PDB file of C-alpha atoms and ligand atoms in Angstrom:
ATOM      1  CA  MET A 425     125.418  18.477  83.965  1.00 86.00           C
ATOM      2  CA  LEU A 426     123.542  16.613  86.676  1.00 96.00           C
ATOM      3  CA  THR A 427     124.299  12.915  86.902  1.00 97.00           C
ATOM      4  CA  ALA A 428     121.640  10.347  87.740  1.00 98.00           C
ATOM      5  CA  GLU A 429     123.152  10.174  91.234  1.00 98.00           C
ATOM      6  CA  ASP A 430     122.999  13.978  91.624  1.00 98.00           C
ATOM      7  CA  LYS A 431     119.328  13.931  90.641  1.00 98.00           C
ATOM      8  CA  LYS A 432     118.558  11.266  93.201  1.00 98.00           C
ATOM      9  CA  LEU A 433     120.313  13.216  95.964  1.00 98.00           C
ATOM     10  CA  ILE A 434     118.550  16.454  95.034  1.00 98.00           C
ATOM     11  CA  GLN A 435     115.134  14.789  95.068  1.00 98.00           C
ATOM     12  CA  GLN A 436     115.926  13.064  98.339  1.00 97.00           C
ATOM     13  CA  GLY A 437     117.203  16.250  99.980  1.00 97.00           C
ATOM     14  CA  TRP A 438     114.283  18.274  98.717  1.00 96.00           C
ATOM     15  CA  GLU A 439     111.792  16.005 100.447  1.00 94.00           C
ATOM     16  CA  LYS A 440     112.972  17.462 103.721  1.00 88.00           C
ATOM     17  CA  ALA A 441     113.026  21.080 102.542  1.00 90.00           C
ATOM     18  CA  SER A 442     109.611  20.921 100.916  1.00 90.00           C
ATOM     19  CA  SER A 443     107.792  20.627 104.233  1.00 93.00           C
ATOM     20  CA  HIS A 444     109.536  23.792 105.509  1.00 96.00           C
ATOM     21  CA  GLN A 445     109.311  26.003 102.450  1.00 95.00           C
ATOM     22  CA  GLU A 446     108.249  29.162 104.210  1.00 97.00           C
ATOM     23  CA  ASP A 447     110.723  28.823 107.095  1.00 97.00           C
ATOM     24  CA  PHE A 448     113.688  27.798 104.967  1.00 98.00           C
ATOM     25  CA  GLY A 449     112.921  30.374 102.290  1.00 98.00           C
ATOM     26  CA  ALA A 450     112.576  33.197 104.810  1.00 98.00           C
ATOM     27  CA  GLU A 451     115.789  32.136 106.554  1.00 98.00           C
ATOM     28  CA  ALA A 452     117.715  32.070 103.274  1.00 98.00           C
ATOM     29  CA  LEU A 453     116.486  35.577 102.419  1.00 98.00           C
ATOM     30  CA  ILE A 454     117.387  36.965 105.846  1.00 98.00           C
ATOM     31  CA  ARG A 455     120.838  35.420 105.560  1.00 98.00           C
ATOM     32  CA  MET A 456     121.262  37.002 102.124  1.00 98.00           C
ATOM     33  CA  PHE A 457     120.119  40.461 103.266  1.00 98.00           C
ATOM     34  CA  THR A 458     122.367  40.270 106.352  1.00 98.00           C
ATOM     35  CA  ALA A 459     125.522  38.888 104.728  1.00 98.00           C
ATOM     36  CA  TYR A 460     125.124  40.811 101.452  1.00 98.00           C
ATOM     37  CA  PRO A 461     123.212  44.002 102.300  1.00 98.00           C
ATOM     38  CA  GLN A 462     123.498  45.243  98.704  1.00 98.00           C
ATOM     39  CA  THR A 463     120.834  42.662  97.791  1.00 98.00           C
ATOM     40  CA  LYS A 464     118.292  44.691  99.779  1.00 98.00           C
ATOM     41  CA  THR A 465     118.214  47.291  96.997  1.00 97.00           C
ATOM     42  CA  TYR A 466     115.897  45.032  94.975  1.00 97.00           C
ATOM     43  CA  PHE A 467     113.312  45.012  97.746  1.00 98.00           C
ATOM     44  CA  PRO A 468     112.699  48.679  98.653  1.00 97.00           C
ATOM     45  CA  HIS A 469     108.985  47.912  98.875  1.00 97.00           C
ATOM     46  CA  PHE A 470     109.418  45.102 101.421  1.00 97.00           C
ATOM     47  CA  ASP A 471     109.427  45.114 105.188  1.00 97.00           C
ATOM     48  CA  LEU A 472     112.825  43.433 105.562  1.00 97.00           C
ATOM     49  CA  SER A 473     112.654  42.737 109.280  1.00 94.00           C
ATOM     50  CA  PRO A 474     113.159  39.051 110.058  1.00 92.00           C
ATOM     51  CA  GLY A 475     109.888  37.142 110.038  1.00 93.00           C
ATOM     52  CA  SER A 476     107.886  39.842 108.250  1.00 97.00           C
ATOM     53  CA  ASP A 477     104.924  38.631 106.214  1.00 98.00           C
ATOM     54  CA  GLN A 478     106.629  39.779 103.030  1.00 98.00           C
ATOM     55  CA  ILE A 479     109.856  37.909 103.769  1.00 98.00           C
ATOM     56  CA  ARG A 480     107.938  34.761 104.643  1.00 98.00           C
ATOM     57  CA  GLY A 481     105.681  35.069 101.621  1.00 98.00           C
ATOM     58  CA  HIS A 482     108.570  35.676  99.262  1.00 98.00           C
ATOM     59  CA  GLY A 483     110.697  32.937 100.828  1.00 98.00           C
ATOM     60  CA  LYS A 484     107.866  30.511 100.217  1.00 97.00           C
ATOM     61  CA  LYS A 485     107.586  31.591  96.567  1.00 98.00           C
ATOM     62  CA  VAL A 486     111.319  31.148  95.979  1.00 98.00           C
ATOM     63  CA  LEU A 487     111.423  27.684  97.533  1.00 98.00           C
ATOM     64  CA  ASN A 488     108.254  26.701  95.739  1.00 97.00           C
ATOM     65  CA  ALA A 489     109.896  27.661  92.441  1.00 98.00           C
ATOM     66  CA  LEU A 490     112.925  25.565  93.373  1.00 98.00           C
ATOM     67  CA  GLY A 491     110.600  22.670  94.180  1.00 97.00           C
ATOM     68  CA  ASN A 492     109.134  22.997  90.712  1.00 97.00           C
ATOM     69  CA  ALA A 493     112.672  22.922  89.320  1.00 98.00           C
ATOM     70  CA  VAL A 494     113.410  19.757  91.317  1.00 98.00           C
ATOM     71  CA  LYS A 495     110.424  18.146  89.585  1.00 98.00           C
ATOM     72  CA  ASN A 496     111.829  19.193  86.206  1.00 98.00           C
ATOM     73  CA  LEU A 497     115.520  18.444  86.504  1.00 98.00           C
ATOM     74  CA  ASP A 498     115.710  17.351  82.863  1.00 97.00           C
ATOM     75  CA  ASN A 499     113.904  20.390  81.669  1.00 95.00           C
ATOM     76  CA  LEU A 500     115.052  23.380  83.744  1.00 97.00           C
ATOM     77  CA  SER A 501     115.039  25.971  80.966  1.00 96.00           C
ATOM     78  CA  GLN A 502     111.440  25.327  80.121  1.00 96.00           C
ATOM     79  CA  ALA A 503     110.269  24.939  83.709  1.00 97.00           C
ATOM     80  CA  LEU A 504     111.850  28.273  84.736  1.00 97.00           C
ATOM     81  CA  SER A 505     111.248  30.183  81.525  1.00 96.00           C
ATOM     82  CA  GLU A 506     108.700  32.641  82.928  1.00 96.00           C
ATOM     83  CA  LEU A 507     110.814  33.332  86.006  1.00 97.00           C
ATOM     84  CA  SER A 508     113.796  33.871  83.760  1.00 96.00           C
ATOM     85  CA  ASN A 509     111.865  36.497  81.780  1.00 96.00           C
ATOM     86  CA  LEU A 510     110.705  38.160  84.972  1.00 96.00           C
ATOM     87  CA  HIS A 511     114.190  38.438  86.482  1.00 94.00           C
ATOM     88  CA  ALA A 512     115.828  39.610  83.263  1.00 93.00           C
ATOM     89  CA  TYR A 513     113.265  41.991  81.782  1.00 93.00           C
ATOM     90  CA  ASN A 514     111.190  43.214  84.701  1.00 93.00           C
ATOM     91  CA  LEU A 515     113.227  42.902  87.873  1.00 94.00           C
ATOM     92  CA  ARG A 516     116.640  43.312  86.224  1.00 93.00           C
ATOM     93  CA  VAL A 517     118.424  41.498  89.019  1.00 95.00           C
ATOM     94  CA  ASP A 518     122.191  41.530  88.436  1.00 95.00           C
ATOM     95  CA  PRO A 519     123.113  37.861  87.861  1.00 94.00           C
ATOM     96  CA  VAL A 520     125.871  37.947  90.506  1.00 95.00           C
ATOM     97  CA  ASN A 521     123.114  37.936  93.074  1.00 97.00           C
ATOM     98  CA  PHE A 522     121.907  34.451  92.149  1.00 97.00           C
ATOM     99  CA  LYS A 523     125.146  33.010  93.456  1.00 97.00           C
ATOM    100  CA  LEU A 524     124.715  34.881  96.723  1.00 98.00           C
ATOM    101  CA  LEU A 525     121.198  33.568  97.296  1.00 98.00           C
ATOM    102  CA  SER A 526     122.261  30.065  96.237  1.00 98.00           C
ATOM    103  CA  GLN A 527     124.978  30.075  98.882  1.00 98.00           C
ATOM    104  CA  CYS A 528     122.529  31.189 101.544  1.00 98.00           C
ATOM    105  CA  ILE A 529     120.098  28.441 100.521  1.00 98.00           C
ATOM    106  CA  GLN A 530     122.883  25.889 100.896  1.00 98.00           C
ATOM    107  CA  VAL A 531     123.727  27.164 104.370  1.00 98.00           C
ATOM    108  CA  VAL A 532     120.077  26.776 105.363  1.00 98.00           C
ATOM    109  CA  LEU A 533     119.921  23.222 104.020  1.00 97.00           C
ATOM    110  CA  ALA A 534     123.185  22.289 105.716  1.00 97.00           C
ATOM    111  CA  ALA A 535     122.171  23.867 109.017  1.00 97.00           C
ATOM    112  CA  HIS A 536     118.826  22.081 109.138  1.00 97.00           C
ATOM    113  CA  MET A 537     119.738  18.732 107.664  1.00 95.00           C
ATOM    114  CA  GLY A 538     122.867  18.095 109.687  1.00 94.00           C
ATOM    115  CA  LYS A 539     124.535  14.811 108.830  1.00 95.00           C
ATOM    116  CA  GLU A 540     121.964  14.064 106.129  1.00 95.00           C
ATOM    117  CA  TYR A 541     123.482  16.898 104.099  1.00 97.00           C
ATOM    118  CA  THR A 542     126.460  14.836 103.036  1.00 97.00           C
ATOM    119  CA  PRO A 543     129.321  16.188 100.904  1.00 97.00           C
ATOM    120  CA  GLU A 544     127.770  14.346  97.947  1.00 97.00           C
ATOM    121  CA  MET A 545     124.404  15.996  98.543  1.00 97.00           C
ATOM    122  CA  HIS A 546     126.112  19.360  98.955  1.00 97.00           C
ATOM    123  CA  ALA A 547     127.891  18.880  95.619  1.00 98.00           C
ATOM    124  CA  ALA A 548     124.610  17.891  93.954  1.00 98.00           C
ATOM    125  CA  PHE A 549     122.765  20.954  95.315  1.00 98.00           C
ATOM    126  CA  ASP A 550     125.674  23.163  94.321  1.00 98.00           C
ATOM    127  CA  LYS A 551     125.333  21.987  90.724  1.00 98.00           C
ATOM    128  CA  PHE A 552     121.538  22.232  90.824  1.00 98.00           C
ATOM    129  CA  LEU A 553     121.516  25.804  92.151  1.00 98.00           C
ATOM    130  CA  SER A 554     124.150  26.815  89.600  1.00 98.00           C
ATOM    131  CA  ALA A 555     121.987  25.344  86.854  1.00 98.00           C
ATOM    132  CA  VAL A 556     118.895  27.187  88.125  1.00 98.00           C
ATOM    133  CA  SER A 557     120.897  30.425  88.358  1.00 97.00           C
ATOM    134  CA  ALA A 558     122.194  29.966  84.814  1.00 96.00           C
ATOM    135  CA  VAL A 559     118.631  29.624  83.541  1.00 96.00           C
ATOM    136  CA  LEU A 560     117.440  32.644  85.513  1.00 95.00           C
ATOM    137  CA  ALA A 561     120.305  34.681  84.024  1.00 93.00           C
ATOM    138  CA  GLU A 562     120.232  33.349  80.457  1.00 91.00           C
ATOM    139  CA  LYS A 563     117.891  36.016  79.057  1.00 89.00           C
ATOM    140  CA  TYR A 564     120.309  38.814  79.914  1.00 81.00           C
ATOM    141  CA  ARG A 565     122.357  38.218  76.800  1.00 68.00           C
TER     142      ARG A 565
HETATM  143 MG1  HEG B 688     113.528  36.261  92.620  1.00 84.55          MG
HETATM  144  C1  HEG B 688     110.315  37.505  92.565  1.00 84.55           C
HETATM  145  C2  HEG B 688     112.246  33.048  92.465  1.00 84.55           C
HETATM  146  C3  HEG B 688     116.666  34.957  92.968  1.00 84.55           C
HETATM  147  C4  HEG B 688     114.733  39.379  93.434  1.00 84.55           C
HETATM  148  N1  HEG B 688     111.658  35.438  92.528  1.00 84.55           N
HETATM  149  C5  HEG B 688     110.459  36.130  92.508  1.00 84.55           C
HETATM  150  C6  HEG B 688     109.373  35.189  92.449  1.00 84.55           C
HETATM  151  C7  HEG B 688     109.911  33.942  92.425  1.00 84.55           C
HETATM  152  C8  HEG B 688     111.351  34.107  92.484  1.00 84.55           C
HETATM  153  C9  HEG B 688     109.174  32.606  92.355  1.00 84.55           C
HETATM  154  C10 HEG B 688     107.881  35.543  92.393  1.00 84.55           C
HETATM  155  C11 HEG B 688     107.470  35.618  90.962  1.00 84.55           C
HETATM  156  C12 HEG B 688     106.020  36.007  90.786  1.00 84.55           C
HETATM  157  O1  HEG B 688     105.461  36.660  91.672  1.00 84.55           O
HETATM  158  O2  HEG B 688     105.490  35.667  89.732  1.00 84.55           O
HETATM  159  N2  HEG B 688     114.307  34.372  92.698  1.00 84.55           N
HETATM  160  C13 HEG B 688     113.624  33.172  92.544  1.00 84.55           C
HETATM  161  C14 HEG B 688     114.560  32.087  92.529  1.00 84.55           C
HETATM  162  C15 HEG B 688     115.809  32.631  92.675  1.00 84.55           C
HETATM  163  C16 HEG B 688     115.647  34.058  92.782  1.00 84.55           C
HETATM  164  C17 HEG B 688     114.189  30.622  92.377  1.00 84.55           C
HETATM  165  C18 HEG B 688     117.146  31.968  92.744  1.00 84.55           C
HETATM  166  C19 HEG B 688     117.389  30.813  93.271  1.00 84.55           C
HETATM  167  N3  HEG B 688     115.354  37.029  93.082  1.00 84.55           N
HETATM  168  C20 HEG B 688     116.525  36.329  93.186  1.00 84.55           C
HETATM  169  C21 HEG B 688     117.606  37.201  93.560  1.00 84.55           C
HETATM  170  C22 HEG B 688     117.072  38.456  93.712  1.00 84.55           C
HETATM  171  C23 HEG B 688     115.653  38.347  93.401  1.00 84.55           C
HETATM  172  C24 HEG B 688     119.034  36.748  93.759  1.00 84.55           C
HETATM  173  C25 HEG B 688     117.728  39.742  94.105  1.00 84.55           C
HETATM  174  C26 HEG B 688     118.748  39.826  94.925  1.00 84.55           C
HETATM  175  N4  HEG B 688     112.681  38.109  92.944  1.00 84.55           N
HETATM  176  C27 HEG B 688     113.374  39.269  93.231  1.00 84.55           C
HETATM  177  C28 HEG B 688     112.432  40.348  93.353  1.00 84.55           C
HETATM  178  C29 HEG B 688     111.153  39.807  93.126  1.00 84.55           C
HETATM  179  C30 HEG B 688     111.339  38.397  92.851  1.00 84.55           C
HETATM  180  C31 HEG B 688     112.758  41.799  93.656  1.00 84.55           C
HETATM  181  C32 HEG B 688     109.804  40.541  93.167  1.00 84.55           C
HETATM  182  C33 HEG B 688     109.328  40.539  94.610  1.00 84.55           C
HETATM  183  C34 HEG B 688     107.969  41.169  94.798  1.00 84.55           C
HETATM  184  O3  HEG B 688     107.835  42.358  94.513  1.00 84.55           O
HETATM  185  O4  HEG B 688     107.064  40.472  95.251  1.00 84.55           O
END
């Protein structure tokens, strides 16, 4: 459950990320593919070399979707409903992978925001990304 303070920190933190969607998204994906190579199996059709057009394009899509979630913090299930269907029924991504990408996204935010990424902001993003992951995985039941 996100508190009012969490929501404020997420919105504040996202202001910085939103102007670097493609860069941050691509970096998070590269970190995921490097640290957890098993995640590459979902992208056999991608050129997975760092900086490829597909990685950048997909990174931008993922961060854009998160930006949409940030705008709908009180309404995540509805805001992410189509993506949830896509991941469960079409892509069939094993839900464990959402945690892996979430961690990589947090590393990217922390690395780029430095001191601005306070422990409180970290905790807020941790809750937010867990909530997004729960929605993306909820149709698997
Ligand atoms: Mg997913 C497509 C968002 C985790 C594998 N993902 C997409 C798309 C978005 C998205 C916005 C494009 C949808 C469209 O084209 O309509 N993904 C998204 C979020 C998160 C996530 C917000 C979690 C924070 N995705 C995720 C994980 C994997 C995965 C963990 C696998 C390890 N996504 C995946 C694949 C595609 C998408 C294989 C299709 C890529 C393509 O063919 O273009």
